PDB file of C-alpha atoms in Angstrom:
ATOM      1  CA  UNK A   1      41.391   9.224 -33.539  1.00 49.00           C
ATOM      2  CA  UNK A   2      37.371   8.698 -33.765  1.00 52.00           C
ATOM      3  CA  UNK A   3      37.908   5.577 -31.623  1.00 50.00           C
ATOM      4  CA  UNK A   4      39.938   7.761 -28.766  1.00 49.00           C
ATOM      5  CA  UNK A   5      36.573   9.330 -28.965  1.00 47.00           C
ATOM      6  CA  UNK A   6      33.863   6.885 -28.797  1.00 44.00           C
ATOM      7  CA  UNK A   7      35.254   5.299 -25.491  1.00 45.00           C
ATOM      8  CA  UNK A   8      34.552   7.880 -23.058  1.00 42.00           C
ATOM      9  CA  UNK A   9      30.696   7.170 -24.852  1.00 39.00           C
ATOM     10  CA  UNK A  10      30.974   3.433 -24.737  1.00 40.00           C
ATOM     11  CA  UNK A  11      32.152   3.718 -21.057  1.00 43.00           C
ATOM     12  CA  UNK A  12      29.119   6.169 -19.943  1.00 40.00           C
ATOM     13  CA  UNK A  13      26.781   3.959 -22.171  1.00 41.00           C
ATOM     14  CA  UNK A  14      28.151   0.823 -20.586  1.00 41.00           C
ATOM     15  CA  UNK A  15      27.981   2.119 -16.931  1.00 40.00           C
ATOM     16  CA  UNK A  16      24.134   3.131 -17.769  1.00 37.00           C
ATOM     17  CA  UNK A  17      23.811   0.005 -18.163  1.00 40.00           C
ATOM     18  CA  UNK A  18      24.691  -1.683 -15.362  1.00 42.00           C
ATOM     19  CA  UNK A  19      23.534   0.860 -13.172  1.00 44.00           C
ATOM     20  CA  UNK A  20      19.794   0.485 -14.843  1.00 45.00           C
ATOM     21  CA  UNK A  21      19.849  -3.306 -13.344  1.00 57.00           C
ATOM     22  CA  UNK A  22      20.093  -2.504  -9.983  1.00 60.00           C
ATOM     23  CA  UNK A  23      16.467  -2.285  -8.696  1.00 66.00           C
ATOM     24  CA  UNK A  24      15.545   1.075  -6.725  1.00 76.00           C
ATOM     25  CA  UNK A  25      15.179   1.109  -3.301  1.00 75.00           C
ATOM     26  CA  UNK A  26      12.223  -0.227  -2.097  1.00 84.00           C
ATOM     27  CA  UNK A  27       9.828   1.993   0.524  1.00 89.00           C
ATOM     28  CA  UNK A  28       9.094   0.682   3.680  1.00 90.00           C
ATOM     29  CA  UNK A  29       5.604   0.585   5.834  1.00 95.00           C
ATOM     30  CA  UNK A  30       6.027   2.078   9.410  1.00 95.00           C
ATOM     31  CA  UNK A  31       4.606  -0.244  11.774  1.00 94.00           C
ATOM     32  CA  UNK A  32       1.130   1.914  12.044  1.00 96.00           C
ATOM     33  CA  UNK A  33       0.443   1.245   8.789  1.00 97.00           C
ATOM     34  CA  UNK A  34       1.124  -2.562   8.918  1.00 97.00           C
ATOM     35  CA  UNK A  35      -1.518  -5.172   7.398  1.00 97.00           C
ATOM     36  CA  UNK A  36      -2.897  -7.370  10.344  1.00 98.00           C
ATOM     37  CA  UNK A  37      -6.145  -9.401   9.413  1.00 98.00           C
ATOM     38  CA  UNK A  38      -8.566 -12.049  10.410  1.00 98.00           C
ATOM     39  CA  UNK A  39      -6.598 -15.504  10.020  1.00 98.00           C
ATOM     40  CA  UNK A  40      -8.654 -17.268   7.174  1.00 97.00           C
ATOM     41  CA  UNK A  41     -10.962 -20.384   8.268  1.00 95.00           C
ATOM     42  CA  UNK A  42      -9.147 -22.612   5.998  1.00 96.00           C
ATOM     43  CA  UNK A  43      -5.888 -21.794   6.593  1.00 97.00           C
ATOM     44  CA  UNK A  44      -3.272 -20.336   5.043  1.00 98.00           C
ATOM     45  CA  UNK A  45      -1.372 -20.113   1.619  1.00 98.00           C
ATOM     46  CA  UNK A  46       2.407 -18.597   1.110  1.00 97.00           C
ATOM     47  CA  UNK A  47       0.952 -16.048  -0.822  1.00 97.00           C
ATOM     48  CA  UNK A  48      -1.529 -14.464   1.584  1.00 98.00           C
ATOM     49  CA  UNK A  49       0.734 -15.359   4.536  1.00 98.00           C
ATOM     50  CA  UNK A  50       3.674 -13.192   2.583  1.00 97.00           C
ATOM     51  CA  UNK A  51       1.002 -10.382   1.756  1.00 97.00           C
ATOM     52  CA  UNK A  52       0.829  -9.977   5.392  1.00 98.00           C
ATOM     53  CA  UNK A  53       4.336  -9.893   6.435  1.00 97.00           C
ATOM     54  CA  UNK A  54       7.442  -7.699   6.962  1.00 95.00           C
ATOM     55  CA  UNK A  55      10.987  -7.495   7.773  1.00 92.00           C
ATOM     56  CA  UNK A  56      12.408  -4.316   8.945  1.00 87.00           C
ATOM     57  CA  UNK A  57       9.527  -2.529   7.955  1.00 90.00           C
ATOM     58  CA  UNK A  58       9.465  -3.797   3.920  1.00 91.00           C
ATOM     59  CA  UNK A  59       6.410  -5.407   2.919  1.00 94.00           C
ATOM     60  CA  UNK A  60       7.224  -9.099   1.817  1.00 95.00           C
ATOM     61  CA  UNK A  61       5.724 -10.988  -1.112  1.00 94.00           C
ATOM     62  CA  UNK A  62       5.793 -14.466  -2.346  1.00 96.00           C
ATOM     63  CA  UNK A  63       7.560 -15.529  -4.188  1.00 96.00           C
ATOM     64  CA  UNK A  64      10.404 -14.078  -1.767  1.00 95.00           C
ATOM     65  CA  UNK A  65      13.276 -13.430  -3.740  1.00 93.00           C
ATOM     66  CA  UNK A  66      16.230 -10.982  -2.633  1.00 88.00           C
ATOM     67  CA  UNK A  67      15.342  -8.936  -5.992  1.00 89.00           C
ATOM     68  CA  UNK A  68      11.677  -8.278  -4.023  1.00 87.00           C
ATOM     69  CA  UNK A  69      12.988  -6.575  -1.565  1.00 82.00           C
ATOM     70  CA  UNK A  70      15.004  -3.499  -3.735  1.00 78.00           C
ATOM     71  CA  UNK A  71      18.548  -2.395  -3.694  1.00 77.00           C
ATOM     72  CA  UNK A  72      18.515  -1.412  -0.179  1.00 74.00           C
ATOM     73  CA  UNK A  73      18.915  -5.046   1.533  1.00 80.00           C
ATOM     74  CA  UNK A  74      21.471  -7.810   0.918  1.00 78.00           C
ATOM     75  CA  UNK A  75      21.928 -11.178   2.345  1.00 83.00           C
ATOM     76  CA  UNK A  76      25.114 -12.319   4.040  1.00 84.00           C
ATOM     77  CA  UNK A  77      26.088 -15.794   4.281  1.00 86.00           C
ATOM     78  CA  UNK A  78      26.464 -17.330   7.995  1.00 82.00           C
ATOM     79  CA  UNK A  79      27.774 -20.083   9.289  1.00 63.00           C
ATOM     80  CA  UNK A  80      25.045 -22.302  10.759  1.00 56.00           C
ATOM     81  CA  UNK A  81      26.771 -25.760  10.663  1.00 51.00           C
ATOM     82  CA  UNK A  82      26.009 -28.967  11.782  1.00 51.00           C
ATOM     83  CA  UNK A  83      28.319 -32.065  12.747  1.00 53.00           C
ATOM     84  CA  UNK A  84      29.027 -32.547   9.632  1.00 56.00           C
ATOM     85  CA  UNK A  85      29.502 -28.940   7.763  1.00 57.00           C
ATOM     86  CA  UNK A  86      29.896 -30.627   4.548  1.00 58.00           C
ATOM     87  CA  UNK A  87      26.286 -31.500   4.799  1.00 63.00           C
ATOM     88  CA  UNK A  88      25.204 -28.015   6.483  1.00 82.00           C
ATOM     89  CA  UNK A  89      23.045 -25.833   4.992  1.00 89.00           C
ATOM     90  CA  UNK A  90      23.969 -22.189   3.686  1.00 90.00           C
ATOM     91  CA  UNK A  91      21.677 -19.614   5.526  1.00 91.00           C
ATOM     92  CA  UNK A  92      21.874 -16.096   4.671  1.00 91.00           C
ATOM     93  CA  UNK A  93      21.214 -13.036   7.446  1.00 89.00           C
ATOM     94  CA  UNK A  94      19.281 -10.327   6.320  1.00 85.00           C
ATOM     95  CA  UNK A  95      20.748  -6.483   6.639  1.00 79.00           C
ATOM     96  CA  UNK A  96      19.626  -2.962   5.274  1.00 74.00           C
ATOM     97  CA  UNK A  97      20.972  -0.469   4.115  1.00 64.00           C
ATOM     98  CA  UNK A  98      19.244   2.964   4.793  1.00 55.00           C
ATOM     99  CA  UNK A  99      21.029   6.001   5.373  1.00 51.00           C
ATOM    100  CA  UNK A 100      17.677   7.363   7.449  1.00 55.00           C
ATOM    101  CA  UNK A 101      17.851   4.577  10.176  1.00 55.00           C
ATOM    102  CA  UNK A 102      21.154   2.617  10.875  1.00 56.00           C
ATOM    103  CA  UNK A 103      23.479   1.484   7.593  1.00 54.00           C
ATOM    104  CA  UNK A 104      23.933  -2.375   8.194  1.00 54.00           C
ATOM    105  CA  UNK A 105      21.134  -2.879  10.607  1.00 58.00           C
ATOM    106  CA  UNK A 106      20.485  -6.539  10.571  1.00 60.00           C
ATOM    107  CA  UNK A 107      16.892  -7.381  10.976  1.00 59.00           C
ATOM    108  CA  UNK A 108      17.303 -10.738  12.625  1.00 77.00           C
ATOM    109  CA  UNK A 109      16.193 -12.847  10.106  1.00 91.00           C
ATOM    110  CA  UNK A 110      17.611 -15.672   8.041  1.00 92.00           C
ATOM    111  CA  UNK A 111      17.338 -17.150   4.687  1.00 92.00           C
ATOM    112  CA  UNK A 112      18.125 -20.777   2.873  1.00 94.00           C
ATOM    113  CA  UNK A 113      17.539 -21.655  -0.659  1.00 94.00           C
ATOM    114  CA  UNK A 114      17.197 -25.109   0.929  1.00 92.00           C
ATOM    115  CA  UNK A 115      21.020 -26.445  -0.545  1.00 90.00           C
ATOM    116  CA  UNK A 116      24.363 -26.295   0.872  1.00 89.00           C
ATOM    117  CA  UNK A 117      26.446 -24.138  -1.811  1.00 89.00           C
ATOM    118  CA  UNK A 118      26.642 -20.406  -1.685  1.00 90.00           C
ATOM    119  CA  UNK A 119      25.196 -19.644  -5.071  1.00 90.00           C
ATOM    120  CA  UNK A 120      22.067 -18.063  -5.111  1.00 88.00           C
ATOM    121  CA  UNK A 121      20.919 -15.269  -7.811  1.00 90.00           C
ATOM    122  CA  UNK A 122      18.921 -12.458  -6.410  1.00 88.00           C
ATOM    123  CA  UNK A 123      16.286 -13.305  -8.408  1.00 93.00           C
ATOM    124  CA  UNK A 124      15.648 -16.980  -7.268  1.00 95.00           C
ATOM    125  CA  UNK A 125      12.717 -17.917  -4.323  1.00 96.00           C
ATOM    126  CA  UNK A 126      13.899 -18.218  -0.884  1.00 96.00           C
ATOM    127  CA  UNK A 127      13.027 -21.708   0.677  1.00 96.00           C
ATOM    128  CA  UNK A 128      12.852 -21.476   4.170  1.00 96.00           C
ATOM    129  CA  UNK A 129      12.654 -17.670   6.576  1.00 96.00           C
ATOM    130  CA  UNK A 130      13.456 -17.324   9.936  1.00 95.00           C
ATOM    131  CA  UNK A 131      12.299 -14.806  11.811  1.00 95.00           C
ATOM    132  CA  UNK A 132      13.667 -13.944  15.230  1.00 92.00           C
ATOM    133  CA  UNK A 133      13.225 -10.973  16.102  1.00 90.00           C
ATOM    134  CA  UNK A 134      10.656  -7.999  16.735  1.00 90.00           C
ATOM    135  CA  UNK A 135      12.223  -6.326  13.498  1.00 90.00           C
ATOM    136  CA  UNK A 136       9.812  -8.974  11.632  1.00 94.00           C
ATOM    137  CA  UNK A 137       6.182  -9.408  11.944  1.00 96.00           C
ATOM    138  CA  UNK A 138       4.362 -12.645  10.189  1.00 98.00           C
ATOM    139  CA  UNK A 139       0.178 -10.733  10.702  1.00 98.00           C
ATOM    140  CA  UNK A 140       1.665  -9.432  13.732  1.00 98.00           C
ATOM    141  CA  UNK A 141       3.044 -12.377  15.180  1.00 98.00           C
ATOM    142  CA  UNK A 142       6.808 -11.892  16.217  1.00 96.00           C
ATOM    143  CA  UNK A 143       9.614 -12.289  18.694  1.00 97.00           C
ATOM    144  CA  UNK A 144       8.521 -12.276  22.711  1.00 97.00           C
ATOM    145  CA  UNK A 145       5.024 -11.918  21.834  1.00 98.00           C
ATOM    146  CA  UNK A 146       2.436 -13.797  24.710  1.00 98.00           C
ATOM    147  CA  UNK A 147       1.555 -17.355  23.689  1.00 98.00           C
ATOM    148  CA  UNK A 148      -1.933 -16.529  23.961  1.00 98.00           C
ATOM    149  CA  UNK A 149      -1.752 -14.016  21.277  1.00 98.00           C
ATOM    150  CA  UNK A 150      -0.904 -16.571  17.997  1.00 98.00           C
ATOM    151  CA  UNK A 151      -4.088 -17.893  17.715  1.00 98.00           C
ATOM    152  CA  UNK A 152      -5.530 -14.646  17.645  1.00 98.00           C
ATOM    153  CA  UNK A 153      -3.329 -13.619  14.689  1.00 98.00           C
ATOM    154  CA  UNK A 154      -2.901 -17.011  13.162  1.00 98.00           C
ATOM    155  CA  UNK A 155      -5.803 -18.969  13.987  1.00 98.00           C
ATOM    156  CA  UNK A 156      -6.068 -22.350  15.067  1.00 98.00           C
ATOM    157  CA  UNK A 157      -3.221 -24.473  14.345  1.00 98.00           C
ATOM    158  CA  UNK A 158      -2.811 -27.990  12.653  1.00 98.00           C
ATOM    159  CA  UNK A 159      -1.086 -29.475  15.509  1.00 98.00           C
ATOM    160  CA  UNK A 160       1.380 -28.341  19.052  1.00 98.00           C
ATOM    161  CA  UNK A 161       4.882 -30.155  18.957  1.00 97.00           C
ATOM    162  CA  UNK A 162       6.550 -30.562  21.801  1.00 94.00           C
ATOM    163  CA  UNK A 163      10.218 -30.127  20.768  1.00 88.00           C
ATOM    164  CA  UNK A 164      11.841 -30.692  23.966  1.00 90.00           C
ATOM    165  CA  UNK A 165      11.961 -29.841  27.246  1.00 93.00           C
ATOM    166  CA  UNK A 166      11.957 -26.187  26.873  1.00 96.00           C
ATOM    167  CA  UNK A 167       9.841 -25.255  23.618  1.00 97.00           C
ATOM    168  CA  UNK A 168       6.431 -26.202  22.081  1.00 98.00           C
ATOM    169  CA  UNK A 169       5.885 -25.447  18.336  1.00 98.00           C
ATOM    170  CA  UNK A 170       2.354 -23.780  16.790  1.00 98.00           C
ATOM    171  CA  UNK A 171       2.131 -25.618  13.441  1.00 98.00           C
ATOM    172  CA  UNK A 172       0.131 -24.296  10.687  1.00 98.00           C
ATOM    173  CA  UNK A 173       0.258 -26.969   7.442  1.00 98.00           C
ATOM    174  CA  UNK A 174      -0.193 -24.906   3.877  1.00 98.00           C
ATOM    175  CA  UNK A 175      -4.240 -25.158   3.076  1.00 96.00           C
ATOM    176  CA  UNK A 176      -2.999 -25.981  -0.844  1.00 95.00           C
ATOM    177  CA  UNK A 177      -0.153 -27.872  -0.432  1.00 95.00           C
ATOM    178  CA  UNK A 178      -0.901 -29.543   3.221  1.00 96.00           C
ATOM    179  CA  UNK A 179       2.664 -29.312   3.932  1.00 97.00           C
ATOM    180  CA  UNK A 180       4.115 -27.448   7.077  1.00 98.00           C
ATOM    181  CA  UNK A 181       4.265 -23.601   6.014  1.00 98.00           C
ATOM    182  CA  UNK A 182       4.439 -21.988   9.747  1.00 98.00           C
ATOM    183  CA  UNK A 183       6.010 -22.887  12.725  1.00 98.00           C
ATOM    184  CA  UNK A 184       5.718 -21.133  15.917  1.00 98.00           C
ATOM    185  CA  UNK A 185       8.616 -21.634  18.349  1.00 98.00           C
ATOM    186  CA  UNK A 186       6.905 -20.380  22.071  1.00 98.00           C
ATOM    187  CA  UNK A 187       9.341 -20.799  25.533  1.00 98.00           C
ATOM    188  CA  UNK A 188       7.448 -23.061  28.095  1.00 97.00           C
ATOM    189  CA  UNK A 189       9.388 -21.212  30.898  1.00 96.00           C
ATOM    190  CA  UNK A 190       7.837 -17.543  29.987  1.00 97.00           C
ATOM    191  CA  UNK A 191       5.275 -18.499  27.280  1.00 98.00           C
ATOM    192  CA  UNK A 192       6.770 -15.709  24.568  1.00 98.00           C
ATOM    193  CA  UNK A 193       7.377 -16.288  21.287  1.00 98.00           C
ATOM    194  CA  UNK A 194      11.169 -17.344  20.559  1.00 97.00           C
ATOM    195  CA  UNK A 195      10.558 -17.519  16.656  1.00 97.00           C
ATOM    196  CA  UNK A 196       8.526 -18.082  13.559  1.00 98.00           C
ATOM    197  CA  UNK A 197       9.812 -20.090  10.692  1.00 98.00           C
ATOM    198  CA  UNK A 198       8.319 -20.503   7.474  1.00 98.00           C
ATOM    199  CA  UNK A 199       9.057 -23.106   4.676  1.00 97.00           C
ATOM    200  CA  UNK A 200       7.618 -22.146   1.133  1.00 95.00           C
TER     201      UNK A 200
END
C-alpha cells in the first residue's frame, strides 16, 4: 500500500527531472541592437568571429553547439548528397521555435559535425555553418549584400578564389590556426553576396 503511494512521487520527481535538463529558451537581439565592429588588423579568430554573429536574431558563440542556442531551436537533418551518398556528409538545417514570430521558421542556415552519421549530441561543437540567408549576419555580412561592402565588415581578405564561372570566394584564413575560417561566396553576374561559410 505505501508503494501505491510513492509512485505518483517518484513519477513527479522523475519528470522534474528531465524537464530541469532542457535548457530555457534563449533571448534573442533585434537587429538594432546587433554587434557590428571594426574587423581586427590581424585577422580573425572563431571566437571573436562567433561573438559577432547571429542566426535568426540569437547571438552565437564559439564553441557552437546546439545546447548554445536554448530550447527554442533544433536541427533537422537534410539530405545534401553527393555521387556517392555513402560518402555524403550529414548537414543539419536550422529552425526555431517561437510562438511570438513563426513556429518552425527555418533560418536558412546549415550545420555539419564534419562526419557522415546522424549522431550528434546537443552538446558537441558544430564543424562547419552555412549561412544563406539574410536571417544570419556574420559582423553584418549576409545574404545579397553588395560585394563592396565585405571588406568593410570583414577586412581585407587572405586571398579571392575564383570558383567557376559564376562565383568568386572572399577568403579569410583563422589568425591562430592559419587555416580557412571564412568564406565569402559573391555572384559575378550581380556582385551580392550568395553565402558565407565558416569552418571552425
Amino acid at each position: 500500500m505505501k508503494i501505491k503511494k510513492l509512485i505518483p512521487l517518484l513519477l513527479v520527481a522523475a519528470c522534474l527531472t528531465a524537464c530541469a535538463q532542457i535548457p530555457p529558451v534563449k533571448e534573442t537581439v533585434p537587429t538594432e541592437q546587433q554587434t557590428v565592429i571594426t574587423p581586427p588588423e590581424d585577422g580573425w579568430t572563431a571566437e571573436e568571429l562567433m561573438s559577432v554573429s547571429y542566426i535568426n536574431n540569437y547571438s552565437l558563440s564559439y564553441p557552437l553547439t546546439l545546447e548554445s542556442f536554448g530550447g527554442g531551436v533544433s536541427f533537422v537533418p537534410i539530405n545534401f548528397y553527393s555521387d556517392n551518398e555513402e560518402e555524403s556528409e550529414v548537414w543539419y538545417s536550422f529552425y526555431c521555435y517561437d510562438i511570438k514570430t513563426d513556429p518552425g521558421l527555418s533560418a536558412y542556415a546549415a550545420f555539419s559535425y564534419g562526419r557522415t552519421e546522424d549522431n550528434a549530441t546537443a552538446d558537441e561543437p558544430v564543424a562547419k555553418l552555412q549561412c544563406y540567408s539574410d536571417y544570419a549576419s556574420i559582423n553584418g555580412v549576409k545574404h545579397a549584400l553588395p560585394e563592396e561592402d565585405i571588406e568593410k565588415l570583414l577586412g581585407k581578405p587572405d586571398r579571392i578564389d575564383e570558383t567557376d564561372d559564376n562565383f568568386i570566394e572572399y577568403v579569410y584564413c583563422d589568425k591562430e590556426r592559419g587555416s580557412d575560417l571564412i568564406k565569402v561566396r559573391v555572384s559575378k553576374v550581380n556582385k551580392l553576396v550568395i553565402s558565407v561559410d565558416i569552418a571552425f
